[in-house]
Amino acid sequence: MVKFYDSIPESHIAWIRKQHIFYVATAPLTGEGHVNLSPKGLDGTFHIESPNRVWYEDLSGSGVETISHLRENGRITIMFCAFEGAARILRLWGRGHRHASSRAAIVMDVEKVSTSCGYAVPLYTFKGERSALLQWGEKMEKLDQEFSPRAPDDGDVDPAKTVTVDTDLGPRVYLKGSMRAWWVSMNLRSLDGLPGLRSAHLSDAALETGVAVRGEPEPPSDGTVVILGNKIPKGQRAGEVRKGVLLPQNVGEAVRLLVVFVLGLVIASAYGQSMLDSGSVIVARAGRLAAILE
């Protein structure tokens, strides 16, 4: 049964900190605008300051919906749900704002909390954190450390390696592939045209990741299928796949394949012997029947 609270219960704080994923929902005021729902993760990015205040590190990505919506109206909901252990859904309702940092920290003042059963949520086993986002960000921020934003006539500018963008401070030059160049191209406006980042891309302060890159290597996301450790490119016809030789990539895979092969032989042999025995019984019974008929 659903229960409501005015703050996060002390008994639930440890459970929240153990969760590997949470969801953030925001929306613009206009009825035609896009409601946004973002899954968030990475260990250590969600923080509980008090029973009525939480914040999380809003890492750079392909959009800026949450920041844009909070600038306009401040409404935000954060949800946790149990994928392991006892079923539970916990929601935080409140008002949020962006706290300026390297990109952003989303700070939320919690006004209402609810817990409910979550019996329809399936059970999943946590495998590990992904490392792709941190590796991607670290690479781009290193470029920012080498070249800070500047006016077109300020210092050495190579047009082949830079891009010039009109900003509130006038034309600014960014190094291609840098994090600030990404912010300018992807994070200044929401899907509905609301303002997103306002100043992070204009600062000439050096960027630092501040987070150790960790986690599992990213699996293929381009439609590639991995079979026994062999990558089968997207679009390859089934016939071409069958012609390929799929070899085990490690000792564990080789042992599993051998066990399955031997087990298959045992089952096939037992089935064949069973069929032979059945055939013998049928022949014997047919012989007796013939004798009786004679």
PDB file of C-alpha atoms in Angstrom:
ATOM      1  CA  MET A   1       0.000   0.000   0.000  1.00  0.00           C
ATOM      2  CA  VAL A   2       1.221   3.498  -0.801  1.00  0.00           C
ATOM      3  CA  LYS A   3       2.559   5.617   2.064  1.00  0.00           C
ATOM      4  CA  PHE A   4       3.321   9.338   2.010  1.00  0.00           C
ATOM      5  CA  TYR A   5       5.905  11.298   3.986  1.00  0.00           C
ATOM      6  CA  ASP A   6       6.978  14.930   4.297  1.00  0.00           C
ATOM      7  CA  SER A   7      10.645  13.949   4.094  1.00  0.00           C
ATOM      8  CA  ILE A   8      12.805  10.930   3.314  1.00  0.00           C
ATOM      9  CA  PRO A   9      12.394   8.386   6.125  1.00  0.00           C
ATOM     10  CA  GLU A  10      15.639   7.627   7.910  1.00  0.00           C
ATOM     11  CA  SER A  11      14.946   3.915   7.407  1.00  0.00           C
ATOM     12  CA  HIS A  12      15.010   4.350   3.605  1.00  0.00           C
ATOM     13  CA  ILE A  13      18.206   6.389   3.179  1.00  0.00           C
ATOM     14  CA  ALA A  14      20.556   3.391   3.203  1.00  0.00           C
ATOM     15  CA  TRP A  15      18.343   1.619   0.636  1.00  0.00           C
ATOM     16  CA  ILE A  16      18.413   4.665  -1.669  1.00  0.00           C
ATOM     17  CA  ARG A  17      22.200   4.792  -1.538  1.00  0.00           C
ATOM     18  CA  LYS A  18      22.426   1.142  -2.583  1.00  0.00           C
ATOM     19  CA  GLN A  19      20.434   1.648  -5.793  1.00  0.00           C
ATOM     20  CA  HIS A  20      22.370   1.645  -9.060  1.00  0.00           C
ATOM     21  CA  ILE A  21      19.808   3.532 -11.117  1.00  0.00           C
ATOM     22  CA  PHE A  22      17.231   6.276 -10.613  1.00  0.00           C
ATOM     23  CA  TYR A  23      14.868   8.164 -12.909  1.00  0.00           C
ATOM     24  CA  VAL A  24      14.372  11.918 -13.233  1.00  0.00           C
ATOM     25  CA  ALA A  25      11.143  13.398 -14.656  1.00  0.00           C
ATOM     26  CA  THR A  26      10.530  17.037 -15.624  1.00  0.00           C
ATOM     27  CA  ALA A  27       8.254  18.873 -18.040  1.00  0.00           C
ATOM     28  CA  PRO A  28       7.714  22.346 -19.506  1.00  0.00           C
ATOM     29  CA  LEU A  29       4.654  24.387 -18.591  1.00  0.00           C
ATOM     30  CA  THR A  30       3.161  24.325 -22.066  1.00  0.00           C
ATOM     31  CA  GLY A  31       0.730  21.499 -22.752  1.00  0.00           C
ATOM     32  CA  GLU A  32       2.347  20.822 -26.111  1.00  0.00           C
ATOM     33  CA  GLY A  33       5.868  20.504 -24.690  1.00  0.00           C
ATOM     34  CA  HIS A  34       7.873  17.322 -24.327  1.00  0.00           C
ATOM     35  CA  VAL A  35       7.788  15.540 -20.960  1.00  0.00           C
ATOM     36  CA  ASN A  36      11.288  14.275 -20.183  1.00  0.00           C
ATOM     37  CA  LEU A  37      12.222  11.090 -18.334  1.00  0.00           C
ATOM     38  CA  SER A  38      15.927  10.323 -17.882  1.00  0.00           C
ATOM     39  CA  PRO A  39      17.557   7.235 -16.353  1.00  0.00           C
ATOM     40  CA  LYS A  40      20.604   8.085 -14.263  1.00  0.00           C
ATOM     41  CA  GLY A  41      23.387   5.989 -12.824  1.00  0.00           C
ATOM     42  CA  LEU A  42      27.100   5.690 -12.009  1.00  0.00           C
ATOM     43  CA  ASP A  43      28.096   4.996  -8.440  1.00  0.00           C
ATOM     44  CA  GLY A  44      28.580   8.053  -6.251  1.00  0.00           C
ATOM     45  CA  THR A  45      26.680  10.581  -8.380  1.00  0.00           C
ATOM     46  CA  PHE A  46      23.531  10.755  -6.184  1.00  0.00           C
ATOM     47  CA  HIS A  47      23.828  12.473  -2.810  1.00  0.00           C
ATOM     48  CA  ILE A  48      21.506  12.909   0.189  1.00  0.00           C
ATOM     49  CA  GLU A  49      22.309  16.097   2.085  1.00  0.00           C
ATOM     50  CA  SER A  50      19.353  15.869   4.461  1.00  0.00           C
ATOM     51  CA  PRO A  51      15.879  14.279   4.622  1.00  0.00           C
ATOM     52  CA  ASN A  52      14.596  17.196   2.515  1.00  0.00           C
ATOM     53  CA  ARG A  53      17.500  17.936   0.198  1.00  0.00           C
ATOM     54  CA  VAL A  54      19.228  15.744  -2.382  1.00  0.00           C
ATOM     55  CA  TRP A  55      21.404  16.424  -5.417  1.00  0.00           C
ATOM     56  CA  TYR A  56      22.971  14.526  -8.265  1.00  0.00           C
ATOM     57  CA  GLU A  57      25.740  15.155 -10.755  1.00  0.00           C
ATOM     58  CA  ASP A  58      24.163  15.978 -14.107  1.00  0.00           C
ATOM     59  CA  LEU A  59      26.821  14.571 -16.421  1.00  0.00           C
ATOM     60  CA  SER A  60      27.116  15.867 -19.969  1.00  0.00           C
ATOM     61  CA  GLY A  61      24.967  14.117 -22.552  1.00  0.00           C
ATOM     62  CA  SER A  62      23.024  14.584 -25.741  1.00  0.00           C
ATOM     63  CA  GLY A  63      20.333  16.843 -24.271  1.00  0.00           C
ATOM     64  CA  VAL A  64      19.595  19.514 -21.691  1.00  0.00           C
ATOM     65  CA  GLU A  65      15.896  18.911 -20.932  1.00  0.00           C
ATOM     66  CA  THR A  66      16.139  18.714 -17.139  1.00  0.00           C
ATOM     67  CA  ILE A  67      18.092  21.955 -16.795  1.00  0.00           C
ATOM     68  CA  SER A  68      15.785  23.777 -19.234  1.00  0.00           C
ATOM     69  CA  HIS A  69      12.615  22.672 -17.458  1.00  0.00           C
ATOM     70  CA  LEU A  70      13.977  23.569 -14.025  1.00  0.00           C
ATOM     71  CA  ARG A  71      14.930  27.027 -15.260  1.00  0.00           C
ATOM     72  CA  GLU A  72      11.347  27.543 -16.406  1.00  0.00           C
ATOM     73  CA  ASN A  73       9.289  26.042 -13.562  1.00  0.00           C
ATOM     74  CA  GLY A  74      11.420  24.101 -11.059  1.00  0.00           C
ATOM     75  CA  ARG A  75       9.196  20.998 -10.950  1.00  0.00           C
ATOM     76  CA  ILE A  76      10.971  17.665 -10.637  1.00  0.00           C
ATOM     77  CA  THR A  77      10.287  14.053  -9.615  1.00  0.00           C
ATOM     78  CA  ILE A  78      12.935  11.434  -8.870  1.00  0.00           C
ATOM     79  CA  MET A  79      12.065   7.732  -8.665  1.00  0.00           C
ATOM     80  CA  PHE A  80      13.930   4.706  -7.356  1.00  0.00           C
ATOM     81  CA  CYS A  81      12.713   1.112  -7.689  1.00  0.00           C
ATOM     82  CA  ALA A  82      14.092  -2.167  -6.405  1.00  0.00           C
ATOM     83  CA  PHE A  83      15.394  -4.604  -9.027  1.00  0.00           C
ATOM     84  CA  GLU A  84      16.869  -6.866  -6.354  1.00  0.00           C
ATOM     85  CA  GLY A  85      15.498  -7.965  -2.984  1.00  0.00           C
ATOM     86  CA  ALA A  86      12.122  -6.894  -1.650  1.00  0.00           C
ATOM     87  CA  ALA A  87       9.874  -4.959  -4.035  1.00  0.00           C
ATOM     88  CA  ARG A  88       9.737  -1.204  -3.515  1.00  0.00           C
ATOM     89  CA  ILE A  89       9.153   2.021  -5.442  1.00  0.00           C
ATOM     90  CA  LEU A  90      10.158   5.330  -3.858  1.00  0.00           C
ATOM     91  CA  ARG A  91       9.338   8.727  -5.357  1.00  0.00           C
ATOM     92  CA  LEU A  92      10.619  12.168  -4.421  1.00  0.00           C
ATOM     93  CA  TRP A  93       8.576  15.222  -5.418  1.00  0.00           C
ATOM     94  CA  GLY A  94       9.863  18.737  -5.080  1.00  0.00           C
ATOM     95  CA  ARG A  95      11.522  21.793  -6.583  1.00  0.00           C
ATOM     96  CA  GLY A  96      14.884  21.746  -8.241  1.00  0.00           C
ATOM     97  CA  HIS A  97      17.503  24.060  -9.616  1.00  0.00           C
ATOM     98  CA  ARG A  98      20.833  23.890 -11.376  1.00  0.00           C
ATOM     99  CA  HIS A  99      23.874  24.573  -9.254  1.00  0.00           C
ATOM    100  CA  ALA A 100      26.685  25.838 -11.479  1.00  0.00           C
ATOM    101  CA  SER A 101      29.740  23.592 -11.630  1.00  0.00           C
ATOM    102  CA  SER A 102      31.729  22.041 -14.470  1.00  0.00           C
ATOM    103  CA  ARG A 103      28.422  21.324 -16.190  1.00  0.00           C
ATOM    104  CA  ALA A 104      25.750  21.091 -13.528  1.00  0.00           C
ATOM    105  CA  ALA A 105      24.613  19.636 -10.263  1.00  0.00           C
ATOM    106  CA  ILE A 106      20.850  19.284  -9.948  1.00  0.00           C
ATOM    107  CA  VAL A 107      19.765  20.216  -6.420  1.00  0.00           C
ATOM    108  CA  MET A 108      16.289  19.189  -5.243  1.00  0.00           C
ATOM    109  CA  ASP A 109      14.328  20.411  -2.228  1.00  0.00           C
ATOM    110  CA  VAL A 110      12.102  17.446  -1.353  1.00  0.00           C
ATOM    111  CA  GLU A 111       8.499  18.362  -0.542  1.00  0.00           C
ATOM    112  CA  LYS A 112       6.784  14.957  -0.607  1.00  0.00           C
ATOM    113  CA  VAL A 113       7.914  11.316  -0.550  1.00  0.00           C
ATOM    114  CA  SER A 114       5.978   8.153  -1.334  1.00  0.00           C
ATOM    115  CA  THR A 115       6.670   4.442  -1.150  1.00  0.00           C
ATOM    116  CA  SER A 116       4.650   1.703  -2.841  1.00  0.00           C
ATOM    117  CA  CYS A 117       4.938  -2.008  -3.526  1.00  0.00           C
ATOM    118  CA  GLY A 118       6.485  -2.264  -6.991  1.00  0.00           C
ATOM    119  CA  TYR A 119       5.388  -5.878  -7.496  1.00  0.00           C
ATOM    120  CA  ALA A 120       5.188  -5.370 -11.272  1.00  0.00           C
ATOM    121  CA  VAL A 121       8.871  -4.405 -11.485  1.00  0.00           C
ATOM    122  CA  PRO A 122      10.943  -7.409 -12.649  1.00  0.00           C
ATOM    123  CA  LEU A 123      13.990  -8.773 -10.857  1.00  0.00           C
ATOM    124  CA  TYR A 124      17.354  -7.964 -12.393  1.00  0.00           C
ATOM    125  CA  THR A 125      20.898  -8.689 -11.247  1.00  0.00           C
ATOM    126  CA  PHE A 126      23.378  -5.811 -11.299  1.00  0.00           C
ATOM    127  CA  LYS A 127      26.392  -6.629 -13.461  1.00  0.00           C
ATOM    128  CA  GLY A 128      28.484  -3.484 -13.313  1.00  0.00           C
ATOM    129  CA  GLU A 129      28.852   0.201 -14.092  1.00  0.00           C
ATOM    130  CA  ARG A 130      29.460   1.333 -17.669  1.00  0.00           C
ATOM    131  CA  SER A 131      32.688   3.190 -18.374  1.00  0.00           C
ATOM    132  CA  ALA A 132      31.814   4.705 -21.770  1.00  0.00           C
ATOM    133  CA  LEU A 133      30.421   8.065 -20.586  1.00  0.00           C
ATOM    134  CA  LEU A 134      33.385   8.851 -18.352  1.00  0.00           C
ATOM    135  CA  GLN A 135      35.888   7.818 -21.016  1.00  0.00           C
ATOM    136  CA  TRP A 136      34.061   9.960 -23.578  1.00  0.00           C
ATOM    137  CA  GLY A 137      34.008  12.974 -21.260  1.00  0.00           C
ATOM    138  CA  GLU A 138      37.634  12.593 -20.208  1.00  0.00           C
ATOM    139  CA  LYS A 139      38.791  12.599 -23.836  1.00  0.00           C
ATOM    140  CA  MET A 140      36.802  15.757 -24.662  1.00  0.00           C
ATOM    141  CA  GLU A 141      37.822  17.612 -21.503  1.00  0.00           C
ATOM    142  CA  LYS A 142      41.497  17.010 -22.282  1.00  0.00           C
ATOM    143  CA  LEU A 143      40.975  18.991 -25.487  1.00  0.00           C
ATOM    144  CA  ASP A 144      39.461  21.823 -23.438  1.00  0.00           C
ATOM    145  CA  GLN A 145      42.556  21.826 -21.244  1.00  0.00           C
ATOM    146  CA  GLU A 146      44.695  22.323 -24.350  1.00  0.00           C
ATOM    147  CA  PHE A 147      42.573  25.108 -25.859  1.00  0.00           C
ATOM    148  CA  SER A 148      40.255  27.447 -23.948  1.00  0.00           C
ATOM    149  CA  PRO A 149      37.429  29.359 -25.721  1.00  0.00           C
ATOM    150  CA  ARG A 150      38.525  32.691 -27.162  1.00  0.00           C
ATOM    151  CA  ALA A 151      37.637  35.456 -29.579  1.00  0.00           C
ATOM    152  CA  PRO A 152      38.518  34.808 -33.242  1.00  0.00           C
ATOM    153  CA  ASP A 153      41.306  37.415 -33.135  1.00  0.00           C
ATOM    154  CA  ASP A 154      42.659  36.372 -29.735  1.00  0.00           C
ATOM    155  CA  GLY A 155      45.699  34.122 -30.081  1.00  0.00           C
ATOM    156  CA  ASP A 156      46.615  31.357 -32.493  1.00  0.00           C
ATOM    157  CA  VAL A 157      43.502  29.930 -34.154  1.00  0.00           C
ATOM    158  CA  ASP A 158      43.636  27.107 -36.712  1.00  0.00           C
ATOM    159  CA  PRO A 159      40.369  27.085 -38.742  1.00  0.00           C
ATOM    160  CA  ALA A 160      40.883  23.418 -39.587  1.00  0.00           C
ATOM    161  CA  LYS A 161      40.840  22.420 -35.917  1.00  0.00           C
ATOM    162  CA  THR A 162      38.345  24.909 -34.508  1.00  0.00           C
ATOM    163  CA  VAL A 163      34.755  26.058 -34.910  1.00  0.00           C
ATOM    164  CA  THR A 164      33.484  29.621 -34.445  1.00  0.00           C
ATOM    165  CA  VAL A 165      30.065  30.116 -32.830  1.00  0.00           C
ATOM    166  CA  ASP A 166      27.998  33.246 -32.147  1.00  0.00           C
ATOM    167  CA  THR A 167      27.352  33.531 -28.391  1.00  0.00           C
ATOM    168  CA  ASP A 168      26.052  36.122 -25.927  1.00  0.00           C
ATOM    169  CA  LEU A 169      29.626  37.399 -25.671  1.00  0.00           C
ATOM    170  CA  GLY A 170      30.061  37.598 -29.425  1.00  0.00           C
ATOM    171  CA  PRO A 171      31.872  35.132 -31.701  1.00  0.00           C
ATOM    172  CA  ARG A 172      33.790  32.477 -29.756  1.00  0.00           C
ATOM    173  CA  VAL A 173      36.234  29.895 -31.050  1.00  0.00           C
ATOM    174  CA  TYR A 174      36.111  26.306 -29.750  1.00  0.00           C
ATOM    175  CA  LEU A 175      38.362  23.360 -30.444  1.00  0.00           C
ATOM    176  CA  LYS A 176      36.569  20.696 -32.473  1.00  0.00           C
ATOM    177  CA  GLY A 177      35.787  17.607 -30.424  1.00  0.00           C
ATOM    178  CA  SER A 178      36.065  19.443 -27.105  1.00  0.00           C
ATOM    179  CA  MET A 179      33.454  19.328 -24.356  1.00  0.00           C
ATOM    180  CA  ARG A 180      32.605  23.016 -24.683  1.00  0.00           C
ATOM    181  CA  ALA A 181      32.087  22.599 -28.428  1.00  0.00           C
ATOM    182  CA  TRP A 182      29.689  19.763 -27.563  1.00  0.00           C
ATOM    183  CA  TRP A 183      27.795  21.952 -25.093  1.00  0.00           C
ATOM    184  CA  VAL A 184      27.395  24.656 -27.729  1.00  0.00           C
ATOM    185  CA  SER A 185      26.036  22.224 -30.319  1.00  0.00           C
ATOM    186  CA  MET A 186      23.825  20.069 -28.044  1.00  0.00           C
ATOM    187  CA  ASN A 187      23.112  21.716 -24.675  1.00  0.00           C
ATOM    188  CA  LEU A 188      22.019  25.322 -25.210  1.00  0.00           C
ATOM    189  CA  ARG A 189      18.315  24.687 -25.971  1.00  0.00           C
ATOM    190  CA  SER A 190      15.719  22.066 -25.054  1.00  0.00           C
ATOM    191  CA  LEU A 191      13.570  20.226 -27.577  1.00  0.00           C
ATOM    192  CA  ASP A 192      10.949  22.947 -27.103  1.00  0.00           C
ATOM    193  CA  GLY A 193      13.429  25.800 -27.450  1.00  0.00           C
ATOM    194  CA  LEU A 194      13.785  26.618 -23.750  1.00  0.00           C
ATOM    195  CA  PRO A 195      17.221  27.928 -22.703  1.00  0.00           C
ATOM    196  CA  GLY A 196      19.596  25.344 -21.265  1.00  0.00           C
ATOM    197  CA  LEU A 197      23.228  26.060 -20.440  1.00  0.00           C
ATOM    198  CA  ARG A 198      23.903  29.782 -20.204  1.00  0.00           C
ATOM    199  CA  SER A 199      27.460  30.249 -19.045  1.00  0.00           C
ATOM    200  CA  ALA A 200      29.422  26.978 -18.850  1.00  0.00           C
ATOM    201  CA  HIS A 201      30.399  27.152 -22.523  1.00  0.00           C
ATOM    202  CA  LEU A 202      31.550  30.779 -22.164  1.00  0.00           C
ATOM    203  CA  SER A 203      33.965  30.217 -19.294  1.00  0.00           C
ATOM    204  CA  ASP A 204      37.653  29.876 -20.081  1.00  0.00           C
ATOM    205  CA  ALA A 205      38.391  27.966 -16.865  1.00  0.00           C
ATOM    206  CA  ALA A 206      40.151  24.643 -17.409  1.00  0.00           C
ATOM    207  CA  LEU A 207      37.939  21.559 -17.193  1.00  0.00           C
ATOM    208  CA  GLU A 208      38.907  18.539 -15.142  1.00  0.00           C
ATOM    209  CA  THR A 209      37.068  15.236 -14.964  1.00  0.00           C
ATOM    210  CA  GLY A 210      37.631  14.804 -11.231  1.00  0.00           C
ATOM    211  CA  VAL A 211      36.285  11.236 -11.474  1.00  0.00           C
ATOM    212  CA  ALA A 212      38.320   8.085 -11.970  1.00  0.00           C
ATOM    213  CA  VAL A 213      37.242   6.216 -15.095  1.00  0.00           C
ATOM    214  CA  ARG A 214      35.917   2.830 -14.052  1.00  0.00           C
ATOM    215  CA  GLY A 215      33.312   0.275 -15.036  1.00  0.00           C
ATOM    216  CA  GLU A 216      32.710  -2.338 -17.703  1.00  0.00           C
ATOM    217  CA  PRO A 217      33.699  -1.774 -21.357  1.00  0.00           C
ATOM    218  CA  GLU A 218      30.735  -0.690 -23.447  1.00  0.00           C
ATOM    219  CA  PRO A 219      29.107  -3.511 -25.476  1.00  0.00           C
ATOM    220  CA  PRO A 220      28.344  -2.888 -29.168  1.00  0.00           C
ATOM    221  CA  SER A 221      25.464  -0.458 -29.672  1.00  0.00           C
ATOM    222  CA  ASP A 222      25.366  -0.383 -33.484  1.00  0.00           C
ATOM    223  CA  GLY A 223      23.342  -3.563 -33.891  1.00  0.00           C
ATOM    224  CA  THR A 224      26.412  -5.810 -33.831  1.00  0.00           C
ATOM    225  CA  VAL A 225      25.693  -9.233 -32.359  1.00  0.00           C
ATOM    226  CA  VAL A 226      28.331 -11.012 -30.271  1.00  0.00           C
ATOM    227  CA  ILE A 227      28.264 -14.806 -30.601  1.00  0.00           C
ATOM    228  CA  LEU A 228      30.898 -16.743 -28.652  1.00  0.00           C
ATOM    229  CA  GLY A 229      32.960 -13.598 -28.490  1.00  0.00           C
ATOM    230  CA  ASN A 230      32.840 -13.041 -32.270  1.00  0.00           C
ATOM    231  CA  LYS A 231      31.302  -9.794 -33.532  1.00  0.00           C
ATOM    232  CA  ILE A 232      28.801 -10.260 -36.359  1.00  0.00           C
ATOM    233  CA  PRO A 233      28.268  -6.836 -38.016  1.00  0.00           C
ATOM    234  CA  LYS A 234      24.779  -5.398 -38.344  1.00  0.00           C
ATOM    235  CA  GLY A 235      23.047  -6.311 -41.610  1.00  0.00           C
ATOM    236  CA  GLN A 236      25.112  -9.429 -42.294  1.00  0.00           C
ATOM    237  CA  ARG A 237      22.864 -12.091 -43.827  1.00  0.00           C
ATOM    238  CA  ALA A 238      22.126 -15.250 -41.896  1.00  0.00           C
ATOM    239  CA  GLY A 239      23.745 -17.341 -44.621  1.00  0.00           C
ATOM    240  CA  GLU A 240      26.963 -15.392 -44.288  1.00  0.00           C
ATOM    241  CA  VAL A 241      26.896 -15.854 -40.522  1.00  0.00           C
ATOM    242  CA  ARG A 242      26.526 -19.624 -40.906  1.00  0.00           C
ATOM    243  CA  LYS A 243      29.560 -19.724 -43.171  1.00  0.00           C
ATOM    244  CA  GLY A 244      31.715 -18.020 -40.535  1.00  0.00           C
ATOM    245  CA  VAL A 245      33.778 -19.951 -38.039  1.00  0.00           C
ATOM    246  CA  LEU A 246      32.777 -19.070 -34.472  1.00  0.00           C
ATOM    247  CA  LEU A 247      35.597 -19.893 -32.077  1.00  0.00           C
ATOM    248  CA  PRO A 248      35.526 -19.678 -28.280  1.00  0.00           C
ATOM    249  CA  GLN A 249      37.341 -16.649 -26.930  1.00  0.00           C
ATOM    250  CA  ASN A 250      38.534 -18.183 -23.645  1.00  0.00           C
ATOM    251  CA  VAL A 251      38.950 -21.430 -21.721  1.00  0.00           C
ATOM    252  CA  GLY A 252      35.591 -21.044 -19.969  1.00  0.00           C
ATOM    253  CA  GLU A 253      33.708 -20.867 -23.282  1.00  0.00           C
ATOM    254  CA  ALA A 254      35.652 -23.849 -24.632  1.00  0.00           C
ATOM    255  CA  VAL A 255      34.806 -25.963 -21.563  1.00  0.00           C
ATOM    256  CA  ARG A 256      31.109 -25.026 -21.770  1.00  0.00           C
ATOM    257  CA  LEU A 257      30.999 -25.923 -25.459  1.00  0.00           C
ATOM    258  CA  LEU A 258      32.697 -29.276 -24.795  1.00  0.00           C
ATOM    259  CA  VAL A 259      30.290 -30.107 -21.965  1.00  0.00           C
ATOM    260  CA  VAL A 260      27.276 -29.269 -24.133  1.00  0.00           C
ATOM    261  CA  PHE A 261      28.712 -31.336 -27.017  1.00  0.00           C
ATOM    262  CA  VAL A 262      29.354 -34.392 -24.825  1.00  0.00           C
ATOM    263  CA  LEU A 263      25.946 -34.082 -23.181  1.00  0.00           C
ATOM    264  CA  GLY A 264      24.364 -33.974 -26.627  1.00  0.00           C
ATOM    265  CA  LEU A 265      26.186 -37.189 -27.617  1.00  0.00           C
ATOM    266  CA  VAL A 266      25.050 -38.930 -24.420  1.00  0.00           C
ATOM    267  CA  ILE A 267      21.412 -37.932 -24.958  1.00  0.00           C
ATOM    268  CA  ALA A 268      21.522 -38.938 -28.626  1.00  0.00           C
ATOM    269  CA  SER A 269      23.106 -42.289 -27.761  1.00  0.00           C
ATOM    270  CA  ALA A 270      20.538 -43.014 -25.036  1.00  0.00           C
ATOM    271  CA  TYR A 271      17.695 -42.062 -27.350  1.00  0.00           C
ATOM    272  CA  GLY A 272      19.078 -44.278 -30.114  1.00  0.00           C
ATOM    273  CA  GLN A 273      19.462 -47.259 -27.750  1.00  0.00           C
ATOM    274  CA  SER A 274      15.910 -46.700 -26.534  1.00  0.00           C
ATOM    275  CA  MET A 275      14.646 -46.829 -30.098  1.00  0.00           C
ATOM    276  CA  LEU A 276      16.587 -50.053 -30.776  1.00  0.00           C
ATOM    277  CA  ASP A 277      15.197 -51.698 -27.622  1.00  0.00           C
ATOM    278  CA  SER A 278      11.683 -50.642 -28.601  1.00  0.00           C
ATOM    279  CA  GLY A 279      12.223 -52.111 -32.046  1.00  0.00           C
ATOM    280  CA  SER A 280      13.369 -55.443 -30.593  1.00  0.00           C
ATOM    281  CA  VAL A 281      10.296 -55.651 -28.365  1.00  0.00           C
ATOM    282  CA  ILE A 282       8.023 -54.948 -31.318  1.00  0.00           C
ATOM    283  CA  VAL A 283       9.724 -57.662 -33.433  1.00  0.00           C
ATOM    284  CA  ALA A 284       9.476 -60.201 -30.606  1.00  0.00           C
ATOM    285  CA  ARG A 285       5.787 -59.448 -30.051  1.00  0.00           C
ATOM    286  CA  ALA A 286       5.147 -59.687 -33.790  1.00  0.00           C
ATOM    287  CA  GLY A 287       6.826 -63.120 -33.814  1.00  0.00           C
ATOM    288  CA  ARG A 288       4.655 -64.416 -31.002  1.00  0.00           C
ATOM    289  CA  LEU A 289       1.545 -63.090 -32.685  1.00  0.00           C
ATOM    290  CA  ALA A 290       2.471 -64.859 -35.912  1.00  0.00           C
ATOM    291  CA  ALA A 291       2.935 -68.135 -34.017  1.00  0.00           C
ATOM    292  CA  ILE A 292      -0.491 -67.807 -32.412  1.00  0.00           C
ATOM    293  CA  LEU A 293      -2.141 -67.066 -35.718  1.00  0.00           C
ATOM    294  CA  GLU A 294      -0.581 -70.138 -37.270  1.00  0.00           C
TER     295      GLU A 294
END
